Each structure stands twice: as C-alpha cells, then as structure tokens.
Amino acid sequence: MADETSTAAEKAAGKSFFKELSSAAAIKALTPLLATAATAGTTYLTRKTTEIWHEAVLPKVREKGGVKPLAKEALDNLADRLSGRPGQLVTELAERLGEGARSESPVDHGSTGKGGATKPEDSRAPEPEPDREEERKQRQQRRQQRQRALQKSAST
C-alpha cells in the first residue's frame, strides 16, 4: 500500500516537472517572436501615424492659419459650452491666444528698422534675444533632421 502511494506521488511529480519544462521551453521559444512582433507593430504604427499627420492633420492646421488660431478656435468652442467662472477663464485664455497670434504673424517679424524703432503695434512685444533666436534655429534644424530620418525610415 505504501508503495502504491509513493509511485502515484512520483508520477504526479514527473508530470508537473514535464509540464513546467514544456512551459519554460514555450516561453523561451515565443519571447523572440513576441519581441519581433512588437517591434514590427511599433514601426508600422509610427509610419502610419506620420503618414496620417502629413496627409490629413497638417493640411488642416495650415488651412486654419497655424496652431495658435486653431487652438483659439478650440478654446472658443469650449468656452461656449462652459458656464460661469470656468467659461470666463477659457474665454480670457482664448483672447490672449488670439492677441499672441496677431502679434507673432510672419509680417511682424523683423519690423525693426536700422534705427531700432518698432511699429506701434509691436511696442508691447519685447525684441527677441539673440540667444533665444539661436536656440530656436537649432531646434528647427533638429526638427528637420528628425523629419528627414522619419522619411528615410518610411521609405525602407
């Protein structure tokens, strides 16, 4: 009788050992496949998102006149739906954003003459610092480099 229980226990232990072994082997075999699938999925989503951005979103943003007018319009729509103090705050923010969009239009850039005089509408805006202008140019160059890299990866 004791021999029967020990053999049953040994058989159960043997089955669980093989079950664990097969599970470990399956995990070892599937891990690289799952990593490859995740990488391929991420690459596809990145490429597709960039494509959608360039074909659908960016033209609409440009059509609206840029990010600031688009944000102002969105804030105006939000303010219409809100009431009370939150609605007032959103309206004030939209007005400030509208003022900033007008003062930063491409026509206003470089409105200072050789004498350093500014146009009356620019009197409230400080003149950009040379360091900030240089940083802006560097950021723009980095953006262009990233854009070129994305286009290269999309073509491969």
PDB file of C-alpha atoms in Angstrom:
ATOM      1  CA  MET A   1       0.000   0.000   0.000  1.00  0.00           C
ATOM      2  CA  ALA A   2       2.808   2.386   0.820  1.00  0.00           C
ATOM      3  CA  ASP A   3       4.440   1.517  -2.486  1.00  0.00           C
ATOM      4  CA  GLU A   4       1.255   2.469  -4.358  1.00  0.00           C
ATOM      5  CA  THR A   5       1.090   5.947  -2.821  1.00  0.00           C
ATOM      6  CA  SER A   6       4.767   6.643  -3.436  1.00  0.00           C
ATOM      7  CA  THR A   7       4.504   5.685  -7.101  1.00  0.00           C
ATOM      8  CA  ALA A   8       1.402   7.841  -7.548  1.00  0.00           C
ATOM      9  CA  ALA A   9       3.238  10.779  -5.981  1.00  0.00           C
ATOM     10  CA  GLU A  10       6.269  10.151  -8.202  1.00  0.00           C
ATOM     11  CA  LYS A  11       4.056  10.049 -11.311  1.00  0.00           C
ATOM     12  CA  ALA A  12       2.373  13.330 -10.338  1.00  0.00           C
ATOM     13  CA  ALA A  13       5.746  14.946  -9.683  1.00  0.00           C
ATOM     14  CA  GLY A  14       7.038  13.695 -13.032  1.00  0.00           C
ATOM     15  CA  LYS A  15       4.016  15.113 -14.851  1.00  0.00           C
ATOM     16  CA  SER A  16       4.384  18.521 -13.181  1.00  0.00           C
ATOM     17  CA  PHE A  17       8.115  18.530 -13.960  1.00  0.00           C
ATOM     18  CA  PHE A  18       7.441  17.934 -17.655  1.00  0.00           C
ATOM     19  CA  LYS A  19       4.625  20.457 -17.611  1.00  0.00           C
ATOM     20  CA  GLU A  20       6.964  23.115 -16.151  1.00  0.00           C
ATOM     21  CA  LEU A  21       9.703  22.163 -18.582  1.00  0.00           C
ATOM     22  CA  SER A  22       7.402  22.485 -21.582  1.00  0.00           C
ATOM     23  CA  SER A  23       6.093  25.829 -20.318  1.00  0.00           C
ATOM     24  CA  ALA A  24       9.625  27.161 -19.905  1.00  0.00           C
ATOM     25  CA  ALA A  25      10.579  25.934 -23.381  1.00  0.00           C
ATOM     26  CA  ALA A  26       7.489  27.559 -24.892  1.00  0.00           C
ATOM     27  CA  ILE A  27       8.308  30.858 -23.191  1.00  0.00           C
ATOM     28  CA  LYS A  28      11.920  30.689 -24.397  1.00  0.00           C
ATOM     29  CA  ALA A  29      10.762  29.988 -27.956  1.00  0.00           C
ATOM     30  CA  LEU A  30       7.988  32.607 -28.055  1.00  0.00           C
ATOM     31  CA  THR A  31       9.828  35.528 -26.429  1.00  0.00           C
ATOM     32  CA  PRO A  32      11.873  36.497 -29.531  1.00  0.00           C
ATOM     33  CA  LEU A  33       8.796  36.108 -31.729  1.00  0.00           C
ATOM     34  CA  LEU A  34       6.772  38.397 -29.474  1.00  0.00           C
ATOM     35  CA  ALA A  35       9.573  40.972 -29.370  1.00  0.00           C
ATOM     36  CA  THR A  36       9.793  40.939 -33.163  1.00  0.00           C
ATOM     37  CA  ALA A  37       6.029  41.317 -33.480  1.00  0.00           C
ATOM     38  CA  ALA A  38       6.022  44.234 -31.024  1.00  0.00           C
ATOM     39  CA  THR A  39       8.840  45.967 -32.916  1.00  0.00           C
ATOM     40  CA  ALA A  40       7.113  45.468 -36.260  1.00  0.00           C
ATOM     41  CA  GLY A  41       3.835  46.756 -34.835  1.00  0.00           C
ATOM     42  CA  THR A  42       5.503  49.833 -33.389  1.00  0.00           C
ATOM     43  CA  THR A  43       7.279  50.546 -36.669  1.00  0.00           C
ATOM     44  CA  TYR A  44       4.034  50.217 -38.599  1.00  0.00           C
ATOM     45  CA  LEU A  45       2.146  52.489 -36.201  1.00  0.00           C
ATOM     46  CA  THR A  46       4.902  55.110 -36.307  1.00  0.00           C
ATOM     47  CA  ARG A  47       4.960  55.094 -40.093  1.00  0.00           C
ATOM     48  CA  LYS A  48       1.170  55.188 -40.368  1.00  0.00           C
ATOM     49  CA  THR A  49       0.850  57.974 -37.778  1.00  0.00           C
ATOM     50  CA  THR A  50       3.403  60.093 -39.634  1.00  0.00           C
ATOM     51  CA  GLU A  51       1.571  59.457 -42.892  1.00  0.00           C
ATOM     52  CA  ILE A  52      -1.787  60.451 -41.398  1.00  0.00           C
ATOM     53  CA  TRP A  53      -0.227  63.555 -39.836  1.00  0.00           C
ATOM     54  CA  HIS A  54       1.193  64.734 -43.175  1.00  0.00           C
ATOM     55  CA  GLU A  55      -1.842  63.845 -45.284  1.00  0.00           C
ATOM     56  CA  ALA A  56      -4.735  64.785 -43.022  1.00  0.00           C
ATOM     57  CA  VAL A  57      -3.823  66.799 -39.938  1.00  0.00           C
ATOM     58  CA  LEU A  58      -1.065  69.143 -41.110  1.00  0.00           C
ATOM     59  CA  PRO A  59      -3.004  70.500 -44.118  1.00  0.00           C
ATOM     60  CA  LYS A  60      -5.954  71.290 -41.844  1.00  0.00           C
ATOM     61  CA  VAL A  61      -3.691  73.072 -39.361  1.00  0.00           C
ATOM     62  CA  ARG A  62      -2.162  75.112 -42.182  1.00  0.00           C
ATOM     63  CA  GLU A  63      -5.626  75.829 -43.565  1.00  0.00           C
ATOM     64  CA  LYS A  64      -6.633  77.326 -40.222  1.00  0.00           C
ATOM     65  CA  GLY A  65      -3.544  79.548 -40.228  1.00  0.00           C
ATOM     66  CA  GLY A  66      -1.363  77.619 -37.796  1.00  0.00           C
ATOM     67  CA  VAL A  67      -1.528  76.155 -34.326  1.00  0.00           C
ATOM     68  CA  LYS A  68      -2.479  79.319 -32.422  1.00  0.00           C
ATOM     69  CA  PRO A  69      -5.592  80.158 -34.458  1.00  0.00           C
ATOM     70  CA  LEU A  70      -6.626  76.514 -34.284  1.00  0.00           C
ATOM     71  CA  ALA A  71      -6.156  76.471 -30.506  1.00  0.00           C
ATOM     72  CA  LYS A  72      -8.046  79.771 -30.197  1.00  0.00           C
ATOM     73  CA  GLU A  73     -10.955  78.313 -32.152  1.00  0.00           C
ATOM     74  CA  ALA A  74     -10.978  75.192 -29.979  1.00  0.00           C
ATOM     75  CA  LEU A  75     -10.911  77.308 -26.799  1.00  0.00           C
ATOM     76  CA  ASP A  76     -13.750  79.481 -28.124  1.00  0.00           C
ATOM     77  CA  ASN A  77     -15.826  76.364 -28.771  1.00  0.00           C
ATOM     78  CA  LEU A  78     -15.035  75.085 -25.288  1.00  0.00           C
ATOM     79  CA  ALA A  79     -15.923  78.437 -23.701  1.00  0.00           C
ATOM     80  CA  ASP A  80     -19.317  78.319 -25.436  1.00  0.00           C
ATOM     81  CA  ARG A  81     -20.042  75.025 -23.697  1.00  0.00           C
ATOM     82  CA  LEU A  82     -18.844  76.095 -20.255  1.00  0.00           C
ATOM     83  CA  SER A  83     -20.672  78.451 -17.953  1.00  0.00           C
ATOM     84  CA  GLY A  84     -19.669  80.580 -15.006  1.00  0.00           C
ATOM     85  CA  ARG A  85     -16.104  81.196 -13.943  1.00  0.00           C
ATOM     86  CA  PRO A  86     -14.533  78.332 -15.970  1.00  0.00           C
ATOM     87  CA  GLY A  87     -16.146  79.712 -19.116  1.00  0.00           C
ATOM     88  CA  GLN A  88     -14.765  83.189 -18.382  1.00  0.00           C
ATOM     89  CA  LEU A  89     -11.258  81.825 -17.806  1.00  0.00           C
ATOM     90  CA  VAL A  90     -11.304  79.871 -21.053  1.00  0.00           C
ATOM     91  CA  THR A  91     -12.605  82.940 -22.916  1.00  0.00           C
ATOM     92  CA  GLU A  92      -9.807  85.089 -21.467  1.00  0.00           C
ATOM     93  CA  LEU A  93      -7.256  82.473 -22.454  1.00  0.00           C
ATOM     94  CA  ALA A  94      -8.650  82.358 -25.994  1.00  0.00           C
ATOM     95  CA  GLU A  95      -8.451  86.153 -26.229  1.00  0.00           C
ATOM     96  CA  ARG A  96      -4.832  86.137 -25.058  1.00  0.00           C
ATOM     97  CA  LEU A  97      -4.032  83.441 -27.560  1.00  0.00           C
ATOM     98  CA  GLY A  98      -5.690  85.488 -30.297  1.00  0.00           C
ATOM     99  CA  GLU A  99      -3.606  88.532 -29.367  1.00  0.00           C
ATOM    100  CA  GLY A 100      -0.433  86.455 -29.450  1.00  0.00           C
ATOM    101  CA  ALA A 101      -1.314  85.045 -32.865  1.00  0.00           C
ATOM    102  CA  ARG A 102      -1.723  88.532 -34.315  1.00  0.00           C
ATOM    103  CA  SER A 103       1.481  89.936 -32.808  1.00  0.00           C
ATOM    104  CA  GLU A 104       3.551  86.944 -33.941  1.00  0.00           C
ATOM    105  CA  SER A 105       2.414  86.895 -37.555  1.00  0.00           C
ATOM    106  CA  PRO A 106       5.184  86.474 -40.160  1.00  0.00           C
ATOM    107  CA  VAL A 107       4.706  90.098 -41.297  1.00  0.00           C
ATOM    108  CA  ASP A 108       5.655  91.416 -37.853  1.00  0.00           C
ATOM    109  CA  HIS A 109       8.984  89.558 -37.684  1.00  0.00           C
ATOM    110  CA  GLY A 110      11.832  91.890 -38.498  1.00  0.00           C
ATOM    111  CA  SER A 111       9.688  95.009 -38.169  1.00  0.00           C
ATOM    112  CA  THR A 112      12.514  96.939 -36.567  1.00  0.00           C
ATOM    113  CA  GLY A 113      14.451  99.274 -38.812  1.00  0.00           C
ATOM    114  CA  LYS A 114      18.134 100.219 -38.654  1.00  0.00           C
ATOM    115  CA  GLY A 115      17.367 102.881 -36.062  1.00  0.00           C
ATOM    116  CA  GLY A 116      15.794 100.289 -33.765  1.00  0.00           C
ATOM    117  CA  ALA A 117      12.346 101.875 -33.940  1.00  0.00           C
ATOM    118  CA  THR A 118       9.415  99.488 -33.862  1.00  0.00           C
ATOM    119  CA  LYS A 119       5.989  99.738 -35.366  1.00  0.00           C
ATOM    120  CA  PRO A 120       3.318 100.920 -32.918  1.00  0.00           C
ATOM    121  CA  GLU A 121       1.608  97.518 -32.791  1.00  0.00           C
ATOM    122  CA  ASP A 122       4.923  95.900 -31.766  1.00  0.00           C
ATOM    123  CA  SER A 123       5.588  98.295 -28.892  1.00  0.00           C
ATOM    124  CA  ARG A 124       4.207  95.818 -26.343  1.00  0.00           C
ATOM    125  CA  ALA A 125       6.284  92.869 -27.581  1.00  0.00           C
ATOM    126  CA  PRO A 126       9.916  92.693 -26.410  1.00  0.00           C
ATOM    127  CA  GLU A 127      12.629  92.277 -29.015  1.00  0.00           C
ATOM    128  CA  PRO A 128      13.837  88.649 -29.190  1.00  0.00           C
ATOM    129  CA  GLU A 129      17.172  87.957 -27.533  1.00  0.00           C
ATOM    130  CA  PRO A 130      19.960  86.706 -29.844  1.00  0.00           C
ATOM    131  CA  ASP A 131      20.487  83.586 -27.687  1.00  0.00           C
ATOM    132  CA  ARG A 132      16.832  82.632 -27.884  1.00  0.00           C
ATOM    133  CA  GLU A 133      16.838  83.184 -31.629  1.00  0.00           C
ATOM    134  CA  GLU A 134      19.876  80.908 -31.972  1.00  0.00           C
ATOM    135  CA  GLU A 135      18.203  78.238 -29.818  1.00  0.00           C
ATOM    136  CA  ARG A 136      15.090  78.496 -31.976  1.00  0.00           C
ATOM    137  CA  LYS A 137      17.150  77.970 -35.133  1.00  0.00           C
ATOM    138  CA  GLN A 138      18.881  74.953 -33.583  1.00  0.00           C
ATOM    139  CA  ARG A 139      15.527  73.433 -32.576  1.00  0.00           C
ATOM    140  CA  GLN A 140      14.243  73.983 -36.090  1.00  0.00           C
ATOM    141  CA  GLN A 141      17.316  72.248 -37.547  1.00  0.00           C
ATOM    142  CA  ARG A 142      16.863  69.288 -35.183  1.00  0.00           C
ATOM    143  CA  ARG A 143      13.204  69.036 -36.218  1.00  0.00           C
ATOM    144  CA  GLN A 144      14.199  68.994 -39.866  1.00  0.00           C
ATOM    145  CA  GLN A 145      16.807  66.279 -39.195  1.00  0.00           C
ATOM    146  CA  ARG A 146      14.206  64.154 -37.370  1.00  0.00           C
ATOM    147  CA  GLN A 147      11.774  64.697 -40.222  1.00  0.00           C
ATOM    148  CA  ARG A 148      14.355  63.533 -42.776  1.00  0.00           C
ATOM    149  CA  ALA A 149      15.151  60.472 -40.639  1.00  0.00           C
ATOM    150  CA  LEU A 150      11.441  59.609 -40.424  1.00  0.00           C
ATOM    151  CA  GLN A 151      11.071  59.951 -44.174  1.00  0.00           C
ATOM    152  CA  LYS A 152      14.104  57.696 -44.728  1.00  0.00           C
ATOM    153  CA  SER A 153      12.721  55.052 -42.365  1.00  0.00           C
ATOM    154  CA  ALA A 154       9.344  55.217 -44.081  1.00  0.00           C
ATOM    155  CA  SER A 155      10.906  54.579 -47.475  1.00  0.00           C
ATOM    156  CA  THR A 156      12.789  51.459 -46.315  1.00  0.00           C
TER     157      THR A 156
END
